[in-house]
Amino acid sequence: MLAFVLTLVLLLGIVIVLAYAERKVAAFMQDRMGPTEAGPYGSLQSVLDVVKLLQKEDIVSAAADKKLFKLAPILIFAAVFAGFAVIPFTPDLIPAGIGIGVFYLLAIISLDVVGLLMAGWGSNNKYAMLGAMRSVAQIVSYEIPAGLAILSVVIVCQSLDFQEISYQQGALMNRFPGLEFETNWLFGIEALGIDTTRIGGITTWNVFRAPVLLVAFVIYFIASLAESNRAPFDIPEAESELVAGFHVEYSGFRFAVLFLAEYSMMVLVSLVAVILFLGSWNTPLPNIGPLQLAYWTTGTVGGLSGMLWGGFWLLSKTFVLLFLQLQIRWTYPRLRVDQLMHLCWKVLTPIALAVVLLAGIWRLLMI
Amino acid sequence: MERREAIQRKNGFWHVVKSLLSGLRLTWRHFLNADKRRQPVPVSDASYFKQPEGLVTLTYPYEAIPVPENGRYRLHNEIDDCIVCDLCAKVCPVNCITIESVKATEEIGMTSDGTKKRLYAPVFDIDMAKCCYCGLCTSVCPTDCLTMTPVYDFAEVDIKNMIYHFTDLSPEQAEEKKQLLAKQQEEMAAAKAAALAARKQG
Ligand code: SF4
Ligand code: SF4
């Protein structure tokens, strides 16, 4: 219960910062100033937006399928929020430390699609319907390359547990029960003979432990943009053609929930990318001889310092990825539907399959 | 054929990656330049067209680009210098100046350029909502009392407030002046009648 409240508060905080950052970043990239009036540098803008949304009338249109319409936002948010349950925030803080976290995450996120379809269908509006259909087609398609990219990580790490995958990517690896006698080799190649188990830092991040995962990371990142309906894959919400996509009929609190779910999805996919590929809560600084940078910037596991360092590294890496998502949104034009499907089925999926194969071979031969 | 080759060349994997990266570089450059601001300099300034970097937003009510000196904006009438000659009202293409005049019984005074004033203006209204800011009235004005000011932000909620009253007489004073004039004219008429009667008798 405590984990639930804490995660919710943390998530709300991040989403509010993100919504503000989105507007400011967009403005700066377009040589504008963004919000300036509310609070210093407009920093209270997104708080005020939330307050405004909560005051608005909650309209349910007369011809809507009321049950589906009302339930959809809650389902969408619940699906995304449930994903946070298995995210390890620090070396010893994870809301639900289950052994099959990766599998659970993939399964629970897929529930999102049902909510989107409910919202689109329930609105009884052609734009909402079109948006929902596009959204579902897109998310279901892109789950395949994303899933395959995640699968290659799972192959390399031999684990479905997020916390175990996290421990493997740092100097603390041998502290994790079951990994006491494992070793990390540079680039995962034992033949090079460079033992990075105690060096840690960036050298043990998954993208360096098995460089083939770098490709997997790129694939996952692209697919995750599509899964969170972000530009350049935002045809489900294409403002210029569909008004707003599946949430066009929503207002007030329900819209706020949908908005929250969308931004939470962005945060979640970035968190997963950081955990699976970019070293999770591990520090990027390696131990170099007597300079024990990795240990210094990790703190003591179980203590407050370990907690703070872990959270700090995880969140700062996540924010870098989130910034990249924002920048991509304000840089690239939207893809057409056929281009979207082409990219998914004819480019990403075959490459992802090859990466899975390579990751398997890597695991068998190199380590 | 050539075109097709060009398309193929531009479609290569590395070419696409390169163009994607150059897009990111562009937005990143603008993002980094966000600490610079466009300066609110007037158009006459040499740097007006030479500020390619930084945010272009002007937070208007707090800062504004100064308007050129010869710009045509809100009218102002310095009523002390106005001789109520009605020229401005006649030349105005949209008839937005309303002037009523009352002859003074004696000389009222001088304008700042030395012209004698002989008329009062109980009504001198300019309807800024109708005015097309052509500036004709300011060029015909013989005493240069009607001028354009650099004020351009004077929107009103009620359109009646767009009518500017420039007269310096209160309605009572105007009434008094009218009565004075009527009395003087009566006296003059009486004097004339007396003179006429005297000539007839004589
Ligand atoms: S500026 Fe032109 S339109 Fe306006 S009052 Fe003068 S003459 Fe009339
Ligand atoms: S032209 Fe000038 S002096 Fe004549 S009435 Fe108009 S403002 Fe007065």
XYZ file of C-alpha atoms and ligand atoms in Angstrom:
585
model
C 0.000 0.000 0.000
C 2.831 2.354 0.922
C 4.607 1.459 -2.304
C 1.415 2.246 -4.195
C 1.086 5.714 -2.693
C 4.787 6.472 -3.038
C 4.902 5.384 -6.659
C 1.777 7.357 -7.460
C 3.163 10.513 -5.873
C 6.520 10.073 -7.580
C 4.802 9.454 -10.889
C 2.577 12.517 -10.531
C 5.634 14.610 -9.751
C 7.547 13.321 -12.754
C 4.565 13.751 -15.068
C 4.024 17.334 -13.963
C 7.689 18.138 -14.503
C 7.533 16.363 -17.848
C 4.457 18.236 -19.027
C 6.156 21.513 -18.152
C 9.414 20.397 -19.749
C 7.571 19.373 -22.876
C 6.174 22.854 -23.342
C 9.416 24.604 -22.528
C 11.554 22.313 -24.675
C 9.135 22.649 -27.563
C 9.183 26.410 -27.173
C 12.962 26.648 -27.015
C 13.414 24.433 -30.052
C 11.045 26.681 -31.971
C 12.643 29.891 -30.670
C 9.661 30.708 -28.475
C 9.498 31.253 -24.733
C 6.802 28.831 -23.637
C 4.838 29.477 -20.469
C 6.125 32.508 -18.596
C 3.233 33.807 -16.541
C 2.409 31.150 -13.932
C 5.086 31.182 -11.287
C 8.778 31.874 -11.926
C 9.485 31.038 -15.595
C 5.986 29.608 -15.841
C 6.968 26.636 -13.704
C 3.522 26.311 -12.134
C 1.854 26.056 -15.522
C 1.257 22.317 -15.517
C 0.036 22.387 -11.918
C -2.495 25.009 -12.923
C -3.454 22.952 -15.971
C -4.253 20.029 -13.717
C -6.284 22.238 -11.380
C -8.135 23.649 -14.365
C -8.930 20.193 -15.720
C -10.265 19.070 -12.351
C -12.651 22.013 -12.254
C -14.083 21.315 -15.689
C -17.431 19.672 -16.191
C -17.232 15.953 -16.756
C -19.182 15.539 -19.976
C -20.441 12.149 -21.099
C -22.031 12.557 -24.497
C -25.609 11.340 -24.855
C -24.947 8.790 -27.578
C -21.844 7.349 -25.940
C -21.681 3.821 -24.631
C -21.605 5.124 -21.090
C -20.190 2.121 -19.279
C -17.269 1.671 -21.638
C -16.716 5.397 -21.875
C -16.493 5.844 -18.131
C -14.396 2.780 -17.479
C -11.828 3.307 -20.242
C -9.634 6.040 -18.686
C -9.353 4.104 -15.445
C -8.429 0.929 -17.278
C -5.828 2.690 -19.409
C -4.193 4.334 -16.437
C -4.396 1.200 -14.312
C -2.658 -0.806 -17.019
C 0.198 1.649 -17.280
C 0.447 2.225 -13.552
C 0.517 -1.498 -12.832
C 3.653 -1.641 -14.937
C 5.472 0.469 -12.362
C 5.012 -2.269 -9.774
C 8.021 -4.223 -11.015
C 10.353 -1.281 -11.636
C 13.356 -1.328 -9.291
C 13.955 2.253 -8.211
C 17.045 1.607 -6.102
C 19.161 -1.457 -5.224
C 16.715 -2.428 -2.486
C 13.519 -0.616 -3.351
C 11.159 -2.300 -5.718
C 7.384 -2.127 -5.227
C 6.897 -5.800 -6.117
C 10.046 -7.847 -6.536
C 8.634 -10.752 -8.494
C 10.857 -13.117 -10.433
C 9.064 -12.744 -13.744
C 8.911 -8.939 -13.789
C 9.761 -8.545 -17.475
C 7.065 -10.972 -18.522
C 4.525 -9.348 -16.217
C 5.344 -5.908 -17.563
C 4.879 -6.917 -21.181
C 1.602 -8.613 -20.332
C 0.119 -5.812 -18.263
C 1.080 -3.065 -20.695
C -0.807 -4.873 -23.452
C -3.985 -4.328 -21.461
C -3.644 -0.675 -22.408
C -4.867 -1.567 -25.885
C -8.198 -2.800 -24.560
C -8.706 0.490 -22.740
C -7.910 2.480 -25.879
C -10.386 0.473 -27.896
C -13.028 0.935 -25.192
C -12.467 4.674 -25.194
C -12.623 4.926 -28.959
C -15.653 2.698 -29.344
C -17.483 4.079 -26.339
C -17.155 7.680 -27.501
C -19.384 6.976 -30.514
C -17.384 9.442 -32.540
C -15.748 8.716 -35.857
C -12.513 10.469 -34.986
C -12.243 8.670 -31.670
C -12.962 5.361 -33.407
C -10.359 5.966 -36.106
C -7.842 7.086 -33.533
C -8.441 4.061 -31.365
C -8.150 1.671 -34.297
C -4.942 3.225 -35.494
C -3.623 3.243 -31.964
C -4.394 -0.407 -31.394
C -2.951 -1.449 -34.746
C 0.185 0.501 -34.006
C 0.677 -0.674 -30.446
C 0.022 -4.319 -31.233
C 2.443 -4.202 -34.167
C 5.216 -2.449 -32.316
C 4.965 -4.751 -29.350
C 6.663 -7.353 -31.511
C 9.995 -5.574 -32.163
C 9.912 -4.181 -28.631
C 9.278 -7.646 -27.218
C 12.041 -9.160 -29.331
C 14.496 -6.473 -28.221
C 13.594 -7.174 -24.603
C 13.908 -10.880 -25.289
C 17.502 -10.436 -26.412
C 18.267 -8.742 -23.093
C 16.610 -11.592 -21.277
C 18.733 -14.058 -23.250
C 21.933 -12.253 -22.386
C 20.996 -11.767 -18.733
C 19.334 -15.162 -18.284
C 16.737 -13.610 -16.057
C 13.214 -12.210 -16.115
C 13.753 -10.361 -12.853
C 14.316 -6.621 -13.264
C 16.285 -6.420 -10.048
C 18.612 -9.241 -11.076
C 19.119 -7.620 -14.478
C 19.916 -4.373 -12.680
C 22.472 -5.965 -10.375
C 24.193 -7.614 -13.323
C 24.921 -4.234 -14.842
C 27.130 -2.822 -12.120
C 29.935 -3.347 -9.678
C 27.499 -4.762 -7.132
C 26.776 -7.854 -9.172
C 28.167 -10.359 -6.711
C 25.981 -9.008 -3.928
C 22.855 -10.399 -5.563
C 21.895 -13.838 -4.229
C 22.603 -16.329 -6.973
C 25.131 -14.196 -8.813
C 27.975 -14.475 -6.269
C 30.359 -16.209 -8.633
C 29.432 -14.553 -11.906
C 31.940 -12.441 -13.770
C 31.467 -9.596 -16.260
C 33.854 -9.465 -19.193
C 34.450 -6.374 -21.288
C 31.984 -6.476 -24.198
C 30.983 -9.873 -22.828
C 33.944 -11.467 -24.589
C 35.843 -13.746 -22.233
C 38.679 -14.130 -24.727
C 39.665 -10.474 -24.230
C 40.443 -11.404 -20.648
C 39.427 -8.070 -19.129
C 37.375 -8.706 -16.015
C 34.997 -5.794 -15.444
C 33.144 -7.309 -12.509
C 34.819 -4.960 -10.058
C 35.188 -2.084 -12.506
C 31.485 -1.606 -12.938
C 30.220 1.684 -14.226
C 29.449 2.118 -17.860
C 31.535 -0.923 -18.842
C 28.986 -3.278 -17.341
C 25.879 -1.669 -18.765
C 24.008 -4.074 -20.974
C 24.800 -2.125 -24.125
C 28.489 -2.711 -23.358
C 28.281 -6.187 -21.857
C 26.938 -7.357 -25.190
C 27.314 -4.687 -27.860
C 24.671 -6.380 -29.977
C 22.215 -5.021 -27.443
C 23.017 -1.541 -28.703
C 21.004 -2.414 -31.796
C 18.331 -3.901 -29.578
C 18.265 -0.658 -27.612
C 17.703 1.431 -30.728
C 14.930 -0.899 -31.838
C 13.345 -0.838 -28.418
C 13.533 2.938 -28.254
C 11.866 3.386 -31.634
C 9.192 0.849 -30.775
C 8.614 2.458 -27.407
C 7.948 5.779 -29.089
C 5.268 4.058 -31.107
C 3.850 2.296 -28.073
C 3.420 5.516 -26.185
C 1.866 7.177 -29.252
C 4.620 9.743 -29.447
C 5.699 11.615 -32.534
C 6.802 10.656 -35.123
C 4.409 7.764 -34.549
C 1.498 9.851 -33.321
C -0.981 9.093 -36.075
C -3.508 7.841 -33.494
C -3.630 11.350 -32.077
C -2.761 13.284 -35.194
C -4.083 16.682 -34.179
C -4.329 17.878 -37.745
C -6.468 15.015 -38.996
C -8.196 13.332 -36.058
C -8.582 16.294 -33.712
C -7.189 14.321 -30.782
C -7.754 10.654 -31.516
C -9.395 8.353 -29.054
C -9.751 10.921 -26.269
C -11.529 13.568 -28.334
C -14.785 13.231 -26.368
C -13.232 13.304 -22.918
C -13.178 16.298 -20.633
C -12.378 17.241 -17.088
C -11.105 14.593 -14.723
C -11.339 11.754 -17.235
C -9.232 13.668 -19.698
C -6.725 14.384 -16.965
C -6.471 10.665 -16.284
C -5.905 9.895 -19.969
C -3.289 12.613 -20.156
C -1.617 11.228 -17.062
C -1.685 7.720 -18.530
C -0.046 8.912 -21.712
C 2.785 10.656 -19.926
C 3.151 7.763 -17.485
C 3.563 5.507 -20.476
C 6.413 7.696 -21.693
C 8.042 7.548 -18.285
C 7.513 3.801 -18.026
C 9.015 2.943 -21.410
C 12.002 5.178 -20.673
C 12.472 3.557 -17.270
C 12.356 0.112 -18.847
C 14.858 1.179 -21.490
C 17.198 2.462 -18.783
C 16.833 -0.665 -16.680
C 17.265 -3.129 -19.496
C 19.948 -1.403 -21.537
C 21.536 1.541 -19.763
C 22.589 0.090 -16.467
C 19.449 0.643 -14.415
C 20.241 2.434 -11.142
C 23.958 1.794 -11.551
C 26.395 4.645 -11.773
C 28.002 5.339 -15.140
C 31.394 5.995 -13.505
C 33.753 2.991 -13.461
C 36.339 2.104 -10.822
C 39.737 3.051 -12.193
C 42.519 1.581 -10.068
C 42.505 3.363 -6.717
C 39.792 5.767 -7.889
C 36.791 3.802 -6.699
C 34.370 6.079 -8.567
C 31.781 3.351 -9.004
C 31.674 2.530 -5.301
C 31.766 6.172 -4.260
C 28.785 7.006 -6.442
C 26.798 3.962 -5.438
C 26.612 4.463 -1.695
C 25.994 1.669 0.751
C 23.362 -0.780 -0.354
C 20.571 -0.888 2.192
C 21.506 2.513 3.531
C 20.168 5.933 2.716
C 23.100 6.837 0.483
C 22.563 3.764 -1.686
C 18.913 4.699 -1.937
C 19.616 8.285 -3.001
C 22.400 7.447 -5.459
C 20.341 4.680 -7.029
C 17.280 6.876 -7.429
C 19.400 9.719 -8.719
C 21.112 7.682 -11.438
C 17.934 5.951 -12.498
C 15.945 9.154 -12.749
C 18.663 11.189 -14.429
C 19.150 8.528 -17.102
C 15.391 8.366 -17.544
C 15.194 12.108 -17.970
C 17.875 11.998 -20.649
C 15.770 9.501 -22.571
C 12.630 11.530 -21.971
C 14.384 14.600 -23.297
C 15.328 12.624 -26.380
C 11.674 11.681 -26.797
C 10.681 15.320 -26.599
C 13.387 16.376 -29.006
C 12.333 13.726 -31.487
C 8.768 14.909 -31.233
C 9.746 18.457 -32.126
C 12.136 17.423 -34.862
C 10.551 14.786 -37.060
C 7.354 14.903 -39.071
C 4.679 12.283 -38.587
C 4.871 8.995 -40.490
C 2.105 7.857 -42.793
C 0.191 4.709 -41.810
C 1.799 2.583 -44.502
C 5.268 3.895 -43.643
C 4.574 3.098 -40.019
C 3.665 -0.481 -40.806
C 6.523 -0.806 -43.252
C 8.993 0.296 -40.604
C 7.579 -2.105 -38.063
C 7.090 -5.276 -40.061
C 9.697 -5.019 -42.764
C 12.532 -3.275 -40.991
C 12.402 -3.490 -37.212
C 10.969 -6.972 -36.816
C 13.534 -8.733 -39.080
C 16.395 -6.826 -37.479
C 15.054 -7.629 -34.026
C 14.855 -11.303 -34.936
C 18.458 -11.223 -36.101
C 19.455 -9.485 -32.874
C 17.749 -12.176 -30.823
C 19.665 -14.813 -32.746
C 22.952 -12.962 -32.301
C 22.277 -12.433 -28.606
C 21.730 -16.167 -28.219
C 24.957 -16.965 -30.015
C 26.763 -14.323 -27.983
C 25.509 -15.855 -24.780
C 26.510 -19.344 -25.870
C 29.956 -18.643 -27.241
C 31.379 -15.573 -25.608
C 30.560 -15.713 -21.936
C 16.754 7.816 -65.006
C 18.880 10.419 -63.368
C 16.099 11.188 -60.954
C 15.724 7.582 -60.007
C 19.409 7.277 -59.297
C 19.261 10.378 -57.164
C 16.369 8.940 -55.185
C 18.202 5.680 -54.695
C 21.303 7.452 -53.569
C 19.374 9.553 -51.079
C 17.563 6.523 -49.719
C 20.622 4.645 -48.565
C 20.703 3.627 -44.934
C 23.545 5.924 -43.942
C 22.016 8.768 -45.845
C 18.810 8.419 -43.857
C 20.714 8.185 -40.586
C 22.684 11.265 -41.522
C 19.607 13.286 -42.340
C 17.867 12.148 -39.146
C 20.881 13.258 -37.129
C 21.084 16.588 -38.883
C 17.447 17.171 -37.923
C 18.269 16.490 -34.293
C 21.306 18.750 -34.547
C 19.128 21.579 -35.797
C 16.656 21.430 -32.911
C 19.494 20.954 -30.455
C 21.216 24.088 -31.728
C 18.048 26.100 -31.279
C 17.599 24.610 -27.817
C 21.116 25.683 -26.826
C 20.513 29.180 -28.135
C 17.484 29.559 -25.905
C 19.440 31.658 -23.407
C 19.688 34.446 -25.971
C 16.841 36.844 -26.589
C 15.886 39.060 -29.446
C 16.299 42.659 -28.319
C 13.331 45.029 -28.645
C 15.152 47.520 -30.839
C 13.327 49.863 -33.215
C 13.291 49.134 -36.918
C 15.697 52.007 -37.514
C 18.366 50.184 -35.499
C 21.132 48.563 -37.532
C 20.762 45.259 -35.688
C 17.030 44.986 -36.314
C 17.387 42.450 -39.122
C 20.601 40.936 -37.791
C 19.450 38.899 -34.818
C 19.370 35.393 -36.214
C 19.750 33.574 -32.906
C 17.801 33.176 -29.721
C 14.174 33.412 -28.767
C 12.097 35.725 -30.900
C 9.183 36.071 -28.491
C 8.469 39.546 -27.189
C 6.568 39.478 -23.902
C 4.377 42.281 -25.148
C 2.867 44.168 -22.257
C 6.246 44.074 -20.505
C 8.343 44.982 -23.507
C 7.555 46.393 -26.910
C 9.393 47.346 -30.051
C 9.480 51.157 -30.160
C 7.399 52.522 -33.035
C 8.941 54.728 -35.713
C 8.743 58.449 -35.084
C 6.658 59.159 -38.147
C 4.243 56.326 -37.453
C 0.526 57.125 -37.496
C -1.241 56.035 -34.341
C -3.680 57.646 -31.912
C -4.575 61.297 -32.559
C -4.189 63.991 -29.991
C -5.549 67.515 -30.149
C -3.913 70.238 -28.118
C -7.160 72.154 -27.670
C -5.427 75.297 -26.399
C -3.830 75.715 -29.811
C -6.921 74.834 -31.837
C -8.582 77.711 -33.677
C -11.640 75.580 -34.472
C -11.291 76.220 -38.173
C -13.082 72.941 -39.013
C -10.556 72.090 -41.723
C -9.753 68.741 -40.175
C -13.401 67.749 -40.012
C -13.857 68.676 -43.652
C -10.840 66.774 -44.964
C -11.475 63.618 -42.957
C -12.427 60.867 -45.427
C -14.488 58.926 -42.919
C -16.106 61.860 -41.132
C -15.012 60.834 -37.704
C -14.316 64.335 -36.386
C -17.293 66.198 -35.008
C -16.847 69.890 -34.286
C -19.362 72.408 -33.028
C -18.236 75.981 -32.775
C -19.471 79.007 -30.896
C -18.230 82.457 -31.763
C -16.607 84.209 -28.887
C -17.869 87.593 -27.828
C -14.375 88.928 -27.503
C -10.930 87.697 -28.484
C -10.096 84.592 -26.398
C -6.361 84.637 -26.748
C -3.513 83.423 -28.854
C -2.304 80.011 -29.880
C 1.322 79.209 -29.261
C 2.202 80.157 -32.836
C 0.514 83.518 -32.567
C -2.783 82.950 -34.306
C -5.772 84.663 -32.733
C -8.523 82.454 -31.362
C -12.068 83.641 -31.980
C -14.116 80.468 -31.631
C -14.983 78.153 -28.786
C -15.404 74.437 -29.427
C -18.098 73.032 -27.127
C -17.804 69.753 -29.038
C -14.559 68.400 -30.463
C -14.930 64.611 -30.753
C -12.803 62.158 -32.691
C -14.139 58.649 -33.071
C -10.986 56.523 -32.985
C -12.978 53.453 -33.931
C -13.846 55.026 -37.275
C -10.573 56.789 -37.879
C -8.477 55.135 -40.568
C -5.275 56.837 -39.409
C -4.644 58.408 -42.779
C -3.169 61.496 -41.177
C -4.854 63.963 -43.530
C -6.274 65.987 -40.665
C -2.847 66.498 -39.130
C -1.442 67.849 -42.371
C -4.217 70.362 -42.977
C -4.295 71.687 -39.445
C -3.052 75.305 -39.718
C -1.752 75.523 -36.166
C -0.317 71.972 -35.969
C -2.335 71.264 -32.872
C -3.724 67.972 -34.164
C -0.938 65.375 -34.012
C -0.297 61.648 -34.084
C 1.101 60.095 -30.898
C 3.057 56.816 -30.640
C 0.245 55.217 -28.615
C -1.290 52.242 -30.409
C -2.615 50.059 -27.614
C -5.914 51.694 -26.666
C -8.502 48.988 -27.152
C -11.696 49.459 -25.154
C -14.391 47.121 -23.935
C -17.172 49.598 -24.677
C -17.005 51.098 -28.146
C -18.397 54.373 -26.833
C -15.113 54.915 -25.060
C -13.418 55.007 -28.439
C -14.863 58.485 -28.963
C -12.349 60.920 -27.570
C -13.584 64.277 -26.304
C -11.016 67.032 -26.620
C -13.066 70.043 -25.643
C -11.972 72.012 -22.589
C -15.415 73.513 -21.947
C -17.866 71.932 -19.569
C -21.493 71.814 -20.796
C -22.381 74.675 -18.418
C -19.556 76.832 -19.704
C -20.588 76.054 -23.257
C -24.153 77.070 -22.452
C -22.888 80.286 -20.868
C -20.807 81.125 -23.933
C -23.806 80.479 -26.155
C -25.955 82.810 -24.066
C -23.262 85.455 -24.103
C -23.146 85.241 -27.864
C -26.944 85.392 -28.136
C -27.021 88.402 -25.806
C -24.318 90.184 -27.780
C -26.145 89.468 -31.008
C -29.396 90.720 -29.479
C -27.699 93.892 -28.358
C -26.142 94.341 -31.746
C -29.520 93.733 -33.403
C -31.153 96.248 -31.023
C -28.406 98.769 -31.721
C -28.828 98.190 -35.453
C -32.610 98.634 -35.163
C -32.120 101.809 -33.169
C -29.668 103.156 -35.737
C -32.082 102.268 -38.535
C -34.955 104.003 -36.725
C -32.785 107.060 -36.098
C -31.858 107.275 -39.822
C -35.503 106.958 -40.830
C -36.511 109.766 -38.554
C -33.631 111.871 -39.675
S -6.425 60.501 -39.450
Fe -7.691 60.524 -41.278
S -9.478 59.334 -40.683
Fe -8.425 59.846 -38.797
S -9.421 61.723 -38.125
Fe -7.652 62.340 -39.347
S -8.457 62.635 -41.401
Fe -9.987 61.450 -40.269
S -7.602 71.833 -38.327
Fe -6.471 72.109 -36.439
S -6.984 74.168 -35.776
Fe -8.478 73.616 -37.329
S -10.173 72.748 -36.132
Fe -8.911 71.051 -36.730
S -7.539 70.820 -34.993
Fe -8.426 72.817 -34.783
